[in-house]
Amino acid sequence: MDEINPHYRFMNWRRRIREVRAVRYRERFKRMMRDGEVLSYQGNSDEVGCYLPPRPLSKGNCYFEVTIIDTGVRGMIAVGLVPQYYKLDHQPGWLPHSVAYHADDGKLYNGNTIGQQLGPKCNCGDRIGCGIYLEAFEDGQTTVFTKNGKEVGTVVVPASPEALYPAVGMHSLGEEVQLDLQVEWGVEKEDGLMIVDSHEDEWGRLHDVRFTGSLLEYMGKGKSIVDVGLAQARLPLNTRCHYYELEITDAGEKCSIALGLARRDYPKNRHPGWSRGSIACHADDGKLFQGSGVGDAFGPRCFEGDVMGCGIMFPRDYILDSGDERDDGDSELRPQQQRVQNDLYMNDEE
């Protein structure tokens, strides 16, 4: 019997190891249903549903994405990273040692139920991504969030990267997403590091404005009429790129946001539309300002969640030579181009 006991002890030990591994690498979800790669909310909108895959992020798999199929009633979909035994009745990002990007408000939740503005809201068809920079496995824990493959922002998570599990949270009827745990994003073949196109080179001037991913944020004092922030693109509009728009993710105190066109050397402490050589629509009052501090009634006011756009309708006889477009903006204009440009200087003679 003494010779048999060690054998049975060894077999029992191996069985327990298999049981522990089976429990460790098992997906966890609550108030959620998984059908292949599709996750759908199965609660009553009073309680949170959450899904965790069986394995955490790793060096070989450091990024995942969720495509929103249906935003449901409120679009309260969260994508982020959490510890292995995270409470599944809480949205990712609400509890300590977790972080998440929430689609309904575009905010970052970092171990707290109070979020901070990170990027735009997300709707049906949008892809929300989350991952960890590979160098984080040695020097830190920098988590990156993306929308449709472009970086929205980053945050440092005080936890071991190997202990961070992808997580998807939902909180209203009808919400449904497609999960992709094997997607690759921004991997550079030479060194295997994540590469993010933040489009910083598109901006020629930023004054009292911070640019993060695709988010422009006012950083000035906002106490007087000269405390204006300005973000101006490096290149002018042209026939190939003649329109742009922005979404108001946070209206601030007064929604003093202006969208328009201005000459290259426009004053940095003046709203577009206030000084000559500019034209803009202002969100706070819906007025059009054309080189003057006095606006004219133009359209409705804009609020958080609204999308504002601006562009040029080029005339049919507009002719663009290859030498007309240069980064320095000093190229000569043909008569047809001059008519378009004159729209910005309509008040220069006043």
Short mmCIF file of C-alpha atoms in Angstrom, two decimals:
data_model
loop_
_atom_site.label_atom_id
_atom_site.label_comp_id
_atom_site.label_asym_id
_atom_site.label_seq_id
_atom_site.Cartn_x
_atom_site.Cartn_y
_atom_site.Cartn_z
CA MET A 1 0.00 0.00 0.00
CA ASP A 2 2.87 2.35 0.76
CA GLU A 3 4.12 1.87 -2.79
CA ILE A 4 0.67 2.62 -4.27
CA ASN A 5 -0.05 5.77 -2.28
CA PRO A 6 2.65 7.91 -3.97
CA HIS A 7 1.20 6.94 -7.35
CA TYR A 8 -2.31 7.94 -6.34
CA ARG A 9 -1.04 11.16 -4.83
CA PHE A 10 0.73 11.98 -8.09
CA MET A 11 -2.38 11.23 -10.18
CA ASN A 12 -4.54 13.33 -7.83
CA TRP A 13 -2.04 16.19 -8.10
CA ARG A 14 -2.17 16.07 -11.92
CA ARG A 15 -5.99 16.06 -11.85
CA ARG A 16 -6.06 19.14 -9.63
CA ILE A 17 -3.62 20.94 -11.90
CA ARG A 18 -5.91 20.28 -14.88
CA GLU A 19 -8.91 21.53 -12.92
CA VAL A 20 -7.11 24.74 -11.93
CA ARG A 21 -6.05 25.36 -15.52
CA ALA A 22 -9.59 24.70 -16.76
CA VAL A 23 -10.95 27.27 -14.32
CA ARG A 24 -8.21 29.77 -15.08
CA TYR A 25 -8.72 29.70 -18.84
CA ARG A 26 -12.48 29.85 -18.91
CA GLU A 27 -14.44 32.77 -20.30
CA ARG A 28 -16.66 34.62 -17.84
CA PHE A 29 -19.82 36.56 -18.63
CA LYS A 30 -22.98 37.76 -16.95
CA ARG A 31 -26.20 39.08 -18.51
CA MET A 32 -24.57 38.51 -21.87
CA MET A 33 -25.04 35.94 -24.60
CA ARG A 34 -22.27 34.89 -26.96
CA ASP A 35 -23.11 33.53 -30.41
CA GLY A 36 -19.81 32.94 -32.17
CA GLU A 37 -18.09 36.32 -32.14
CA VAL A 38 -21.29 38.27 -31.41
CA LEU A 39 -22.02 39.47 -27.88
CA SER A 40 -25.50 40.72 -26.97
CA TYR A 41 -26.93 42.16 -23.77
CA GLN A 42 -29.47 39.95 -21.99
CA GLY A 43 -30.33 42.06 -18.95
CA ASN A 44 -33.21 44.43 -18.20
CA SER A 45 -31.20 47.71 -18.45
CA ASP A 46 -31.17 48.02 -14.64
CA GLU A 47 -28.04 45.91 -14.25
CA VAL A 48 -24.70 45.75 -16.05
CA GLY A 49 -23.63 42.85 -18.23
CA CYS A 50 -19.94 42.07 -18.72
CA TYR A 51 -17.84 39.61 -20.73
CA LEU A 52 -14.25 38.45 -20.18
CA PRO A 53 -12.45 36.05 -22.55
CA PRO A 54 -10.49 33.09 -21.15
CA ARG A 55 -7.02 34.57 -21.55
CA PRO A 56 -5.37 37.94 -20.75
CA LEU A 57 -3.40 40.10 -23.11
CA SER A 58 0.13 38.94 -23.89
CA LYS A 59 3.14 39.86 -25.99
CA GLY A 60 1.78 37.80 -28.85
CA ASN A 61 -1.76 39.14 -28.52
CA CYS A 62 -1.71 42.69 -27.16
CA TYR A 63 -4.75 44.26 -28.86
CA PHE A 64 -8.44 43.56 -29.50
CA GLU A 65 -11.41 45.31 -31.10
CA VAL A 66 -15.18 45.47 -30.78
CA THR A 67 -17.45 46.48 -33.67
CA ILE A 68 -20.78 47.98 -32.60
CA ILE A 69 -23.61 46.16 -34.37
CA ASP A 70 -26.44 47.82 -32.45
CA THR A 71 -26.28 50.58 -29.83
CA GLY A 72 -29.61 49.50 -28.36
CA VAL A 73 -31.57 51.94 -26.23
CA ARG A 74 -28.70 53.94 -24.71
CA GLY A 75 -25.50 52.71 -26.35
CA MET A 76 -23.84 52.12 -22.99
CA ILE A 77 -21.08 49.89 -24.36
CA ALA A 78 -17.68 49.84 -22.65
CA VAL A 79 -14.41 48.36 -23.93
CA GLY A 80 -11.31 48.02 -21.77
CA LEU A 81 -9.05 45.96 -19.54
CA VAL A 82 -9.80 44.45 -16.11
CA PRO A 83 -8.29 41.96 -13.61
CA GLN A 84 -9.15 38.28 -14.02
CA TYR A 85 -11.76 38.11 -11.24
CA TYR A 86 -13.44 41.42 -12.01
CA LYS A 87 -17.02 41.78 -10.72
CA LEU A 88 -19.22 41.19 -13.76
CA ASP A 89 -22.06 43.43 -12.55
CA HIS A 90 -19.87 46.53 -12.98
CA GLN A 91 -18.87 48.28 -16.18
CA PRO A 92 -15.17 47.99 -17.09
CA GLY A 93 -13.38 51.02 -15.70
CA TRP A 94 -15.66 51.50 -12.71
CA LEU A 95 -13.64 49.42 -10.23
CA PRO A 96 -9.96 49.76 -9.20
CA HIS A 97 -7.27 48.30 -11.49
CA SER A 98 -9.56 48.54 -14.52
CA VAL A 99 -9.77 51.01 -17.40
CA ALA A 100 -12.26 51.42 -20.23
CA TYR A 101 -13.49 53.66 -23.04
CA HIS A 102 -17.29 54.15 -22.99
CA ALA A 103 -19.13 54.54 -26.28
CA ASP A 104 -22.13 56.49 -24.99
CA ASP A 105 -20.15 59.53 -23.80
CA GLY A 106 -16.63 59.06 -25.19
CA LYS A 107 -15.17 59.18 -21.69
CA LEU A 108 -12.32 57.27 -20.10
CA TYR A 109 -13.12 55.48 -16.85
CA ASN A 110 -10.02 54.60 -14.87
CA GLY A 111 -10.99 52.76 -11.70
CA ASN A 112 -13.76 55.26 -10.98
CA THR A 113 -17.44 55.79 -11.82
CA ILE A 114 -16.62 59.38 -12.80
CA GLY A 115 -15.13 59.53 -16.29
CA GLN A 116 -12.87 62.01 -18.05
CA GLN A 117 -13.37 63.09 -21.64
CA LEU A 118 -11.12 61.08 -23.94
CA GLY A 119 -12.61 61.08 -27.42
CA PRO A 120 -15.80 61.10 -29.50
CA LYS A 121 -18.91 59.05 -28.91
CA CYS A 122 -19.27 55.82 -30.87
CA ASN A 123 -22.23 54.63 -32.92
CA CYS A 124 -23.33 51.65 -35.00
CA GLY A 125 -20.55 50.47 -37.30
CA ASP A 126 -17.74 52.04 -35.27
CA ARG A 127 -14.83 49.90 -34.10
CA ILE A 128 -13.48 50.44 -30.59
CA GLY A 129 -10.02 49.02 -29.97
CA CYS A 130 -7.92 48.55 -26.86
CA GLY A 131 -4.38 47.31 -26.38
CA ILE A 132 -1.05 47.68 -24.64
CA TYR A 133 2.16 48.98 -26.17
CA LEU A 134 4.65 46.14 -26.35
CA GLU A 135 7.32 48.10 -24.50
CA ALA A 136 4.87 48.29 -21.60
CA PHE A 137 5.69 44.69 -20.74
CA GLU A 138 9.08 45.89 -19.55
CA ASP A 139 8.87 49.57 -18.68
CA GLY A 140 5.24 50.30 -17.79
CA GLN A 141 1.59 49.64 -18.54
CA THR A 142 0.51 52.10 -21.23
CA THR A 143 -2.96 51.25 -22.53
CA VAL A 144 -4.10 52.71 -25.86
CA PHE A 145 -7.68 53.14 -27.10
CA THR A 146 -8.68 53.50 -30.74
CA LYS A 147 -11.75 54.33 -32.78
CA ASN A 148 -11.91 52.87 -36.27
CA GLY A 149 -8.21 52.04 -36.12
CA LYS A 150 -7.03 55.52 -35.10
CA GLU A 151 -5.73 56.35 -31.65
CA VAL A 152 -8.08 58.21 -29.35
CA GLY A 153 -5.83 58.39 -26.29
CA THR A 154 -3.62 56.52 -23.84
CA VAL A 155 -3.53 55.93 -20.10
CA VAL A 156 -1.11 54.26 -17.68
CA VAL A 157 -2.64 51.31 -15.82
CA PRO A 158 -0.97 50.36 -12.48
CA ALA A 159 -1.16 46.60 -13.01
CA SER A 160 0.92 43.84 -14.56
CA PRO A 161 0.08 43.62 -18.28
CA GLU A 162 -0.13 39.83 -18.09
CA ALA A 163 -2.96 40.19 -15.55
CA LEU A 164 -5.13 42.45 -17.73
CA TYR A 165 -8.06 40.78 -19.47
CA PRO A 166 -10.06 42.26 -22.36
CA ALA A 167 -13.52 43.22 -21.17
CA VAL A 168 -16.77 44.31 -22.81
CA GLY A 169 -19.59 45.85 -20.80
CA MET A 170 -23.20 46.64 -21.77
CA HIS A 171 -26.07 48.28 -19.95
CA SER A 172 -29.21 48.69 -22.09
CA LEU A 173 -31.60 46.60 -24.15
CA GLY A 174 -30.66 45.77 -27.73
CA GLU A 175 -26.92 46.37 -27.43
CA GLU A 176 -24.89 44.04 -29.61
CA VAL A 177 -21.26 43.92 -30.71
CA GLN A 178 -18.85 41.73 -32.63
CA LEU A 179 -15.69 40.78 -30.76
CA ASP A 180 -12.33 40.24 -32.46
CA LEU A 181 -9.60 39.02 -30.11
CA GLN A 182 -7.14 38.17 -32.88
CA VAL A 183 -7.04 41.46 -34.79
CA GLU A 184 -3.69 43.15 -35.44
CA TRP A 185 -3.31 46.89 -35.38
CA GLY A 186 -0.48 49.27 -36.21
CA VAL A 187 2.28 46.66 -36.01
CA GLU A 188 5.55 47.75 -37.52
CA LYS A 189 7.37 44.80 -39.09
CA GLU A 190 10.84 46.02 -38.16
CA ASP A 191 10.52 46.05 -34.41
CA GLY A 192 6.99 44.84 -33.72
CA LEU A 193 5.92 47.97 -31.86
CA MET A 194 2.50 49.54 -32.17
CA ILE A 195 2.47 52.52 -34.52
CA VAL A 196 -0.31 55.08 -34.16
CA ASP A 197 -1.22 57.67 -36.76
CA SER A 198 -2.22 60.59 -34.57
CA HIS A 199 -2.35 63.06 -37.50
CA GLU A 200 -0.34 65.61 -35.53
CA ASP A 201 1.45 66.71 -38.70
CA GLU A 202 -1.87 67.92 -40.13
CA TRP A 203 -1.93 70.85 -37.72
CA GLY A 204 0.18 73.88 -38.55
CA ARG A 205 -0.72 75.90 -35.46
CA LEU A 206 -2.08 75.00 -32.04
CA HIS A 207 -2.51 77.80 -29.50
CA ASP A 208 -3.93 76.93 -26.07
CA VAL A 209 -5.33 73.77 -27.65
CA ARG A 210 -4.16 70.23 -26.92
CA PHE A 211 -4.41 67.57 -29.59
CA THR A 212 -4.70 63.93 -28.48
CA GLY A 213 -5.48 61.29 -31.08
CA SER A 214 -8.48 62.87 -32.79
CA LEU A 215 -9.49 65.10 -29.88
CA LEU A 216 -8.96 68.87 -29.69
CA GLU A 217 -9.23 70.27 -26.16
CA TYR A 218 -9.12 73.90 -25.04
CA MET A 219 -6.39 74.47 -22.44
CA GLY A 220 -6.55 78.24 -21.97
CA LYS A 221 -7.86 80.32 -19.07
CA GLY A 222 -11.15 81.34 -20.67
CA LYS A 223 -11.45 84.44 -18.49
CA SER A 224 -11.31 87.24 -21.06
CA ILE A 225 -12.01 87.93 -24.73
CA VAL A 226 -8.36 87.33 -25.65
CA ASP A 227 -8.24 83.90 -23.98
CA VAL A 228 -9.06 82.14 -27.24
CA GLY A 229 -7.64 78.84 -28.38
CA LEU A 230 -6.87 78.27 -32.05
CA ALA A 231 -6.31 75.08 -34.05
CA GLN A 232 -5.37 75.70 -37.69
CA ALA A 233 -4.63 73.04 -40.28
CA ARG A 234 -1.29 73.03 -42.05
CA LEU A 235 -2.78 72.84 -45.56
CA PRO A 236 -5.67 74.80 -47.10
CA LEU A 237 -8.81 73.22 -48.53
CA ASN A 238 -8.64 72.13 -52.15
CA THR A 239 -10.70 70.30 -54.76
CA ARG A 240 -9.67 66.92 -53.38
CA CYS A 241 -10.21 67.87 -49.74
CA HIS A 242 -12.83 70.61 -49.68
CA TYR A 243 -14.79 69.78 -46.52
CA TYR A 244 -14.16 68.95 -42.86
CA GLU A 245 -16.26 68.52 -39.74
CA LEU A 246 -16.04 68.05 -36.00
CA GLU A 247 -18.19 66.50 -33.29
CA ILE A 248 -18.73 68.37 -30.03
CA THR A 249 -17.82 65.82 -27.37
CA ASP A 250 -17.92 68.31 -24.49
CA ALA A 251 -19.60 71.71 -24.74
CA GLY A 252 -17.81 73.10 -21.69
CA GLU A 253 -19.38 76.00 -19.81
CA LYS A 254 -20.59 78.08 -22.77
CA CYS A 255 -19.96 75.98 -25.91
CA SER A 256 -17.83 78.82 -27.31
CA ILE A 257 -16.75 76.76 -30.30
CA ALA A 258 -16.22 78.28 -33.76
CA LEU A 259 -15.75 76.40 -37.02
CA GLY A 260 -14.69 78.05 -40.27
CA LEU A 261 -11.91 79.18 -42.58
CA ALA A 262 -9.13 81.71 -42.03
CA ARG A 263 -5.99 83.02 -43.69
CA ARG A 264 -2.73 81.35 -42.79
CA ASP A 265 -1.45 84.16 -40.54
CA TYR A 266 -4.71 84.59 -38.67
CA PRO A 267 -4.31 86.03 -35.12
CA LYS A 268 -3.98 83.22 -32.60
CA ASN A 269 -6.10 84.91 -29.92
CA ARG A 270 -9.14 85.64 -32.10
CA HIS A 271 -12.05 83.34 -32.88
CA PRO A 272 -12.40 82.49 -36.59
CA GLY A 273 -14.82 84.99 -38.08
CA TRP A 274 -13.93 87.86 -35.74
CA SER A 275 -11.06 89.35 -37.74
CA ARG A 276 -10.73 90.02 -41.45
CA GLY A 277 -9.64 87.17 -43.63
CA SER A 278 -11.92 84.70 -41.88
CA ILE A 279 -15.44 83.36 -41.83
CA ALA A 280 -16.98 81.03 -39.24
CA CYS A 281 -20.13 79.69 -37.70
CA HIS A 282 -20.27 79.88 -33.89
CA ALA A 283 -21.88 77.06 -31.94
CA ASP A 284 -23.00 79.06 -28.90
CA ASP A 285 -25.39 81.35 -30.82
CA GLY A 286 -25.65 79.83 -34.31
CA LYS A 287 -24.47 83.08 -35.89
CA LEU A 288 -22.20 83.57 -38.90
CA PHE A 289 -19.23 85.88 -38.37
CA GLN A 290 -17.55 87.29 -41.49
CA GLY A 291 -14.48 89.26 -40.48
CA SER A 292 -16.36 91.12 -37.78
CA GLY A 293 -17.12 90.82 -34.10
CA VAL A 294 -20.81 91.21 -34.90
CA GLY A 295 -22.50 88.06 -36.20
CA ASP A 296 -25.59 87.53 -38.34
CA ALA A 297 -28.33 85.00 -37.65
CA PHE A 298 -27.41 81.94 -39.66
CA GLY A 299 -28.49 78.62 -38.16
CA PRO A 300 -29.36 76.78 -34.97
CA ARG A 301 -27.19 76.65 -31.89
CA CYS A 302 -25.08 73.54 -31.44
CA PHE A 303 -24.76 71.36 -28.37
CA GLU A 304 -22.83 68.35 -27.12
CA GLY A 305 -23.11 65.49 -29.58
CA ASP A 306 -23.78 67.74 -32.59
CA VAL A 307 -21.58 67.56 -35.70
CA MET A 308 -20.51 70.84 -37.36
CA GLY A 309 -19.06 70.97 -40.87
CA CYS A 310 -17.46 73.52 -43.16
CA GLY A 311 -16.37 73.40 -46.80
CA ILE A 312 -16.00 75.18 -50.13
CA MET A 313 -18.18 74.66 -53.21
CA PHE A 314 -15.62 75.21 -55.95
CA PRO A 315 -16.97 76.71 -59.22
CA ARG A 316 -17.13 74.53 -62.32
CA ASP A 317 -14.46 76.62 -64.07
CA TYR A 318 -12.01 76.21 -61.18
CA ILE A 319 -8.64 75.08 -62.54
CA LEU A 320 -5.95 73.62 -60.32
CA ASP A 321 -2.37 73.48 -61.54
CA SER A 322 0.10 71.10 -59.90
CA GLY A 323 2.20 74.08 -58.85
CA ASP A 324 -0.71 75.86 -57.22
CA GLU A 325 -0.73 73.75 -54.07
CA ARG A 326 2.31 74.00 -51.85
CA ASP A 327 2.78 73.52 -48.16
CA ASP A 328 3.88 77.10 -47.64
CA GLY A 329 0.65 78.48 -49.12
CA ASP A 330 2.50 81.11 -51.17
CA SER A 331 1.55 79.85 -54.62
CA GLU A 332 -0.10 82.20 -57.09
CA LEU A 333 -3.86 81.94 -57.63
CA ARG A 334 -5.61 81.78 -60.98
CA PRO A 335 -8.62 84.10 -61.42
CA GLN A 336 -10.99 81.25 -60.59
CA GLN A 337 -9.08 80.48 -57.41
CA GLN A 338 -9.01 84.15 -56.49
CA ARG A 339 -12.81 84.28 -56.50
CA VAL A 340 -12.91 81.50 -53.92
CA GLN A 341 -10.20 83.13 -51.85
CA ASN A 342 -12.03 86.47 -51.95
CA ASP A 343 -14.84 84.96 -49.92
CA LEU A 344 -12.49 85.05 -46.94
CA TYR A 345 -11.56 88.68 -47.49
CA MET A 346 -15.01 90.10 -48.21
CA ASN A 347 -14.67 92.57 -45.34
CA ASP A 348 -11.07 93.68 -45.91
CA GLU A 349 -12.16 96.98 -47.43
CA GLU A 350 -14.39 97.91 -44.49
#
